[in-house]
Amino acid sequence: MSSAAVTDATILDRLQQLQVSHPEVVSHAPVKGSAEWKAELATSSPTLAETLLTKTLLFKPKTAKLATPTPVLVLAQDTTETPSAAIGKLLELKELRLASEDLIKEVLPSAASKDDVSALALPKPVPETLHLLLDAALVQSEEQHALHLTTSATTVLLKGSDIKSYLESLVEHGQGVKVVDFAELKASAPAPAEKKPAAAPKEKKPTSAAAPAGPEDDKYEMAIRFKKDEDFSGWYTDVLLKGQMIDYYDISGCYILRPWSYSIWQTIQNWFDDEIKKLGVNDCYFPMFVSRARLEKEKDHIEGFAPEVAWVTKAGKSDLEEHIAIRPTSETVMYPAYAKWINSHRDLPLKLNQWNSVVRWEFKNPQPFLRTREFLWQEGHTAFLEKAEADKEVMDILKLYQAVYQDLLAVPVIPGKKSENEKFAGGDYTTTVEGFIPTSGRGIQGATSHHLGQNFSKMFDITVQSPTKSDDRLFVYQNSWGLSTRTIGVMVMTHGDDQGLVLPPRVALQQVVVVPVGLSKGEGKNQPIYDACLKLERELVAAGIRAKADLREGYTPGWKFNDWELQGVPLRLELGPRDIAANTTLSVRRYDNHKTSLPLADISNTVRTYLDEIQASMLARATDIVNSRLMNVTNWDDVVPTLDAKNVLVLPWCEDSQCEDDIKERSKGQAMKGVAEDSKAPSAGAKSLCIPFDQKRFGPFPDGEEQKCVQCGKKAKSWTLFGRSESTCSDIK
Amino acid sequence: MSSAAVTDATILDRLQQLQVSHPEVVSHAPVKGSAEWKAELATSSPTLAETLLTKTLLFKPKTAKLATPTPVLVLAQDTTETPSAAIGKLLELKELRLASEDLIKEVLPSAASKDDVSALALPKPVPETLHLLLDAALVQSEEQHALHLTTSATTVLLKGSDIKSYLESLVEHGQGVKVVDFAELKASAPAPAEKKPAAAPKEKKPTSAAAPAGPEDDKYEMAIRFKKDEDFSGWYTDVLLKGQMIDYYDISGCYILRPWSYSIWQTIQNWFDDEIKKLGVNDCYFPMFVSRARLEKEKDHIEGFAPEVAWVTKAGKSDLEEHIAIRPTSETVMYPAYAKWINSHRDLPLKLNQWNSVVRWEFKNPQPFLRTREFLWQEGHTAFLEKAEADKEVMDILKLYQAVYQDLLAVPVIPGKKSENEKFAGGDYTTTVEGFIPTSGRGIQGATSHHLGQNFSKMFDITVQSPTKSDDRLFVYQNSWGLSTRTIGVMVMTHGDDQGLVLPPRVALQQVVVVPVGLSKGEGKNQPIYDACLKLERELVAAGIRAKADLREGYTPGWKFNDWELQGVPLRLELGPRDIAANTTLSVRRYDNHKTSLPLADISNTVRTYLDEIQASMLARATDIVNSRLMNVTNWDDVVPTLDAKNVLVLPWCEDSQCEDDIKERSKGQAMKGVAEDSKAPSAGAKSLCIPFDQKRFGPFPDGEEQKCVQCGKKAKSWTLFGRSESTCSDIK
């Protein structure tokens, strides 16, 4: 919708950035099909007569009932057979058909007709949902291949490896480029599709209760297709999809939160809501709509949101006279009511919170939980007579946020204050719990608690009569604080591994899975094992442990192990004839695969304690990793290398805004010049993440009182975290 | 936005409907001000020279910081003084100013200029937020008064009483017409307003800690301005506003849910969510947006919603290529995902629920909780292999809905099945818990649980392979069920009285208020009483009772009694020196004002038991009232009189759709002809409310097996409830 149009010049420019300089480009008459193309090339130059042609095909799986259309683009040698049924099987998609012209234009906006389809004209980044398949024969060939630029009237000649690099450079998120050996694929193709082919693993008809269930196929379909360390973004999405946390939706930037993730949010909600109620906060609900006049009342406040505001302009067939916004946050929704409700100091403090969804129509690449157009959060808005009360609450709430991350999600965070540049512009100061994603080496703001001072009370005229001087009106002091479903994304990024999700026990919808093992063939033979599994399930559930026995028939124990590992269940208990005989169960911890036998006697208490240990160990492990990546740096020359090694900088800093800008620019500039730079290397500059409240953990300044700021040389005020940071949208602001 | 324009003919037509036939109408030149008007009338006819002129004034209170602009229209004799400050005081509005031309046009769309302002040209219904004030001198006068029609170039002559009837006929909801004695009002007017006048009662500066706090003024400001039996709609809104359940919002049809009401919703949520989890239902969250293609996929389903769908067409400054709807309900949002997730019978049952808000852009008069543009609900959507499982769940859920009403809200409901006409069109059958509002004599659908059969699974292709026959695809059986914040509205209408809200203990955010009484003047003298109150509060809170001591200074005990009665707190405990000496407390039940002394020894247990009794008695009382209004009627002639007496009909009925249409039309026709009919009398026809599952409670048919349908004479199948019904929008459908 927002990508700039791709022109021939765009494509040549991209090629140049990939060091493919001056490829041969030929203009000719528009062509339909390969025969015409070949003829035109031959006409242009006899040397081109034998050029290998390519084809770009766009397929659409059966989507009437699929949540998200996931088109498939295939770039192959013209002579390669690319059977749609086999591709469908490979990608687990149903009934692939060549795409309609409409879909072509959606995927390739520059294509004027279906003769102009060229993979080179894909937008950058390519849509996350697009499957991009590249012919192995083409990649492996050393020869030049003919491809169109944006129309069928131009041809560019490229080597297979350059084509591969080109396509890979377009992919920022999602599926990556898949190189496919079509010859091999065809050989393993299924019989012509039935009405509804039995593609999903669950569909497999078991041959007998205990028989192995096509482990080869299943392994392929179940496994996470990307390594966390190699393609973090592809890994992340795949883990969320296969772990049943989310599903795609047919509106970009919106995702379905399935019970597996929503239950985590509910656990956070219940815990946090109880805690804020102890602080005297009450829940309420304000409308999701904001009138234009209100939204625009405070120009400065709205400025940051304006480009992302979704507007309702029609109801039924009627055009609304006044366009109505969907709240991107609720200050302008709530504070006029505060002005009305707060008249006397007796009306203070006013402490309200709401659990709701807000909408920010981001045009950047969406990422589940981190950057979505609608997201769930809580927003607290409080008003006080005295600044000191407000200051205290800011910290009370921040401690709760820290507890959500550390105690519930086993994710370490660092509480601190934001720099002037990074604070909420409408407030006096911002506190944050700052997270760190080791795999990307990026910081991420976990949740923020703002003191707004009297800025908003002056805007909205929220005043009370002075309790002491009867003529004075006092402006109230306000806070706002928010925590969103981003928490879940950070948790997944922190703990997940190449086998899938890893959930901390406290938030896992299912904490324990009991799997029967050592099964034998023959009717009824396994019943004692099943009975033992159910007994164990009941015993655990009775003790308040979220446990379930997996007695699904038709799946091997190994298949079940994989399935529950994918979904991150913290503890697996295996029960087979030998275990039963020994009155024990073999336990396997998800987070480190540690195996140990547990006595069945008093199993509930044993498991409860064990789950607590797992929770603590997961936090300890994650904390150790983060700590190992916090690098005290006192010499500017170490800044960019430390960043490039995916660390967070702990810098002696002067806390000056201009200096922060300079740090960003200087580190960015140096990173760009780096030798190792390719299109995927992070070249962003470092911004301040927070000034940690606990300064002591970083030791004294090496130069003590004389310590200079690492960038500008002025007197350093504090150890401050600087780093690259995940781009998100769900901050309360 | 949607009202048809008011013309002179409209006004004359309305007058005729009020039996004011052929009033004298005079055309003349347009006039500015009363002198010109008088002159023009004299020119027309000497007899008109001395006609009493009127004036229509429109005021606007200070609204920059108010949640809703609440304009004030005053119709008075031209010579009556109508000071804005006094009106403001009367209505608790700040800084009244004459309205701008823009506002005039909003309130009186037919007014071409500010000279054309006439109360007669008000739209019908009058906006809920408009205050309509009528000069008592005008009402009491027997003489003809001159008023303009839609322009200053026409004059109509009317008596004061006719003018009053006319205005009253325009008001369907909201504040009603207030007759004001301006002479008296002026006498009691305040001094000229300060910058921010101390209008709110809480603002009053106490003269001494225990002094009476202007009880006269406060009583006026606090009291509910309408009697429940006289102006039910005005009463309802006033109770919700003054009981701090809701506040107005600046977008029509949207309301702020304050903690006092939202906490009730949370209590319902927590209870219901626990119960459905026991049934194996999991919560999830689907996006609030629906693509046009999806929404329109199922034409029949969407037809009912289409006129009410809100459309997002812009984001920031960009026009969206595809307009995006906000969900009015989630079938088309969720079922494509169901088709994707459900592939094998092992994936069944699938039981998902979500707590969310949906949007239906109603153009009819809004009513808090009953008809709002955004409302909160839960929607459950489940899928089963077998119809019998689905049937069972429909009833399991309905029982939970019954429990929400009866056990939590102390509101009696009647479980039953909807007729074919009244069922959810997309489903196989609909069950309902049907409520009844005695004051209006109308039925109200409490919550519905639908069996959808295979209708949606066929639309969305949700199939599984047969577990027995490997080639067959089976369509799943589905249910959907929903409960909305409407529950809160029904509860308020059921229990509230002329003193304000009455809350059942189980859902009251505050169950007990402790009020110190018998206070005396003098520093520190009351401390022992305050201490005793706090001790009592602590004791109750420690026992899990939601209690609070009201130690606010500057208010009399009487003021506090009123305040907590307004908010419906179930139990008041008074503590004074005599109580303390006797080790007792005087308790006052909100719902029936019953007073009894309770010993302070073991007070927690006593109060807990007492609250349970109150809960049970409130349900019993409400049930008795409803039961007394369920009228077995076997003779058609009794139908309309029984309806007009605000009863529900229990009819022997044939269950035929055409017959139901006939009952509606026939009862409507007869009601319209009724002698007693005035503009406020209910003239709607009777529709079926439900066919109660418990048929026995209505006794055997008088004619046994031979019983005929009361309308058509065919064989009766069941006792069926028929009645007039509240118009709502928040049914799950």
mmCIF file of N, CA, C and O in Angstrom, chain A residues 128 237 241 246-249 251-258 365-369 371-374, chain B residues 285-287:
data_model
loop_
_atom_site.group_PDB
_atom_site.id
_atom_site.type_symbol
_atom_site.label_atom_id
_atom_site.label_comp_id
_atom_site.label_asym_id
_atom_site.label_seq_id
_atom_site.Cartn_x
_atom_site.Cartn_y
_atom_site.Cartn_z
ATOM 1 N N GLU A 128 5.499 -10.482 3.974
ATOM 2 C CA GLU A 128 5.872 -11.570 4.874
ATOM 3 C C GLU A 128 5.214 -12.895 4.493
ATOM 4 O O GLU A 128 5.737 -13.961 4.727
ATOM 5 N N THR A 237 8.662 -15.938 13.577
ATOM 6 C CA THR A 237 7.322 -16.114 13.041
ATOM 7 C C THR A 237 6.948 -17.588 12.977
ATOM 8 O O THR A 237 5.829 -17.980 13.332
ATOM 9 N N LEU A 241 3.811 -19.436 14.855
ATOM 10 C CA LEU A 241 2.772 -20.129 14.091
ATOM 11 C C LEU A 241 2.689 -21.593 14.493
ATOM 12 O O LEU A 241 1.615 -22.101 14.803
ATOM 13 N N ILE A 246 -0.086 -17.796 17.552
ATOM 14 C CA ILE A 246 -0.829 -16.864 16.701
ATOM 15 C C ILE A 246 -1.223 -17.567 15.416
ATOM 16 O O ILE A 246 -0.768 -18.672 15.125
ATOM 17 N N ASP A 247 -2.065 -16.917 14.662
ATOM 18 C CA ASP A 247 -2.222 -17.290 13.266
ATOM 19 C C ASP A 247 -2.318 -16.012 12.456
ATOM 20 O O ASP A 247 -2.609 -14.942 13.000
ATOM 21 N N TYR A 248 -2.030 -16.163 11.185
ATOM 22 C CA TYR A 248 -2.158 -15.019 10.294
ATOM 23 C C TYR A 248 -3.615 -14.621 10.162
ATOM 24 O O TYR A 248 -4.525 -15.396 10.429
ATOM 25 N N TYR A 249 -3.809 -13.406 9.688
ATOM 26 C CA TYR A 249 -5.149 -12.887 9.484
ATOM 27 C C TYR A 249 -5.131 -12.173 8.149
ATOM 28 O O TYR A 249 -4.065 -11.798 7.666
ATOM 29 N N ILE A 251 -5.881 -9.290 7.262
ATOM 30 C CA ILE A 251 -5.535 -7.866 7.231
ATOM 31 C C ILE A 251 -4.114 -7.733 7.750
ATOM 32 O O ILE A 251 -3.795 -8.197 8.841
ATOM 33 N N SER A 252 -3.278 -7.120 6.939
ATOM 34 C CA SER A 252 -1.867 -7.000 7.279
ATOM 35 C C SER A 252 -1.688 -6.325 8.641
ATOM 36 O O SER A 252 -2.371 -5.360 8.968
ATOM 37 N N GLY A 253 -0.776 -6.839 9.418
ATOM 38 C CA GLY A 253 -0.496 -6.221 10.713
ATOM 39 C C GLY A 253 -1.449 -6.651 11.814
ATOM 40 O O GLY A 253 -1.344 -6.172 12.935
ATOM 41 N N CYS A 254 -2.405 -7.508 11.486
ATOM 42 C CA CYS A 254 -3.309 -8.037 12.504
ATOM 43 C C CYS A 254 -3.080 -9.545 12.613
ATOM 44 O O CYS A 254 -2.906 -10.216 11.593
ATOM 45 N N TYR A 255 -3.088 -10.046 13.813
ATOM 46 C CA TYR A 255 -2.869 -11.464 14.034
ATOM 47 C C TYR A 255 -3.948 -12.008 14.967
ATOM 48 O O TYR A 255 -4.501 -11.273 15.778
ATOM 49 N N ILE A 256 -4.202 -13.274 14.841
ATOM 50 C CA ILE A 256 -5.121 -13.948 15.762
ATOM 51 C C ILE A 256 -4.310 -14.419 16.966
ATOM 52 O O ILE A 256 -3.303 -15.105 16.801
ATOM 53 N N LEU A 257 -4.734 -14.041 18.167
ATOM 54 C CA LEU A 257 -4.087 -14.556 19.375
ATOM 55 C C LEU A 257 -4.830 -15.815 19.799
ATOM 56 O O LEU A 257 -5.981 -15.753 20.232
ATOM 57 N N ARG A 258 -4.171 -16.944 19.636
ATOM 58 C CA ARG A 258 -4.798 -18.222 19.973
ATOM 59 C C ARG A 258 -4.690 -18.454 21.482
ATOM 60 O O ARG A 258 -3.934 -17.759 22.179
ATOM 61 N N ASN A 365 6.949 -2.929 8.248
ATOM 62 C CA ASN A 365 6.742 -4.366 8.331
ATOM 63 C C ASN A 365 6.167 -4.759 9.680
ATOM 64 O O ASN A 365 6.730 -4.422 10.701
ATOM 65 N N PRO A 366 5.067 -5.471 9.682
ATOM 66 C CA PRO A 366 4.517 -5.884 10.981
ATOM 67 C C PRO A 366 5.319 -7.046 11.565
ATOM 68 O O PRO A 366 5.988 -7.785 10.848
ATOM 69 N N GLN A 367 5.247 -7.181 12.864
ATOM 70 C CA GLN A 367 5.870 -8.309 13.540
ATOM 71 C C GLN A 367 4.961 -8.665 14.720
ATOM 72 O O GLN A 367 4.628 -7.790 15.525
ATOM 73 N N PRO A 368 4.542 -9.933 14.799
ATOM 74 C CA PRO A 368 3.574 -10.287 15.851
ATOM 75 C C PRO A 368 4.067 -9.850 17.229
ATOM 76 O O PRO A 368 5.245 -10.002 17.542
ATOM 77 N N PHE A 369 3.159 -9.301 18.017
ATOM 78 C CA PHE A 369 3.393 -8.837 19.386
ATOM 79 C C PHE A 369 4.251 -7.570 19.467
ATOM 80 O O PHE A 369 4.091 -6.786 20.388
ATOM 81 N N ARG A 371 5.040 -5.319 16.639
ATOM 82 C CA ARG A 371 4.580 -4.198 15.816
ATOM 83 C C ARG A 371 3.334 -4.669 15.071
ATOM 84 O O ARG A 371 3.428 -5.309 14.028
ATOM 85 N N THR A 372 2.176 -4.399 15.676
ATOM 86 C CA THR A 372 0.912 -4.830 15.083
ATOM 87 C C THR A 372 -0.037 -3.636 15.062
ATOM 88 O O THR A 372 0.131 -2.693 15.824
ATOM 89 N N ARG A 373 -1.002 -3.693 14.169
ATOM 90 C CA ARG A 373 -1.871 -2.523 13.997
ATOM 91 C C ARG A 373 -2.885 -2.386 15.118
ATOM 92 O O ARG A 373 -3.274 -1.297 15.468
ATOM 93 N N GLU A 374 -3.333 -3.493 15.616
ATOM 94 C CA GLU A 374 -4.145 -3.464 16.832
ATOM 95 C C GLU A 374 -3.352 -4.240 17.878
ATOM 96 O O GLU A 374 -2.783 -5.282 17.563
ATOM 97 N N TYR B 285 -8.181 -14.113 21.249
ATOM 98 C CA TYR B 285 -8.516 -12.767 20.764
ATOM 99 C C TYR B 285 -8.305 -12.679 19.260
ATOM 100 O O TYR B 285 -7.203 -12.875 18.765
ATOM 101 N N PHE B 286 -9.388 -12.381 18.571
ATOM 102 C CA PHE B 286 -9.329 -12.165 17.130
ATOM 103 C C PHE B 286 -9.335 -10.659 16.863
ATOM 104 O O PHE B 286 -9.886 -9.894 17.657
ATOM 105 N N PRO B 287 -8.777 -10.244 15.727
ATOM 106 C CA PRO B 287 -8.709 -8.807 15.436
ATOM 107 C C PRO B 287 -10.081 -8.140 15.376
ATOM 108 O O PRO B 287 -11.082 -8.786 15.056
#
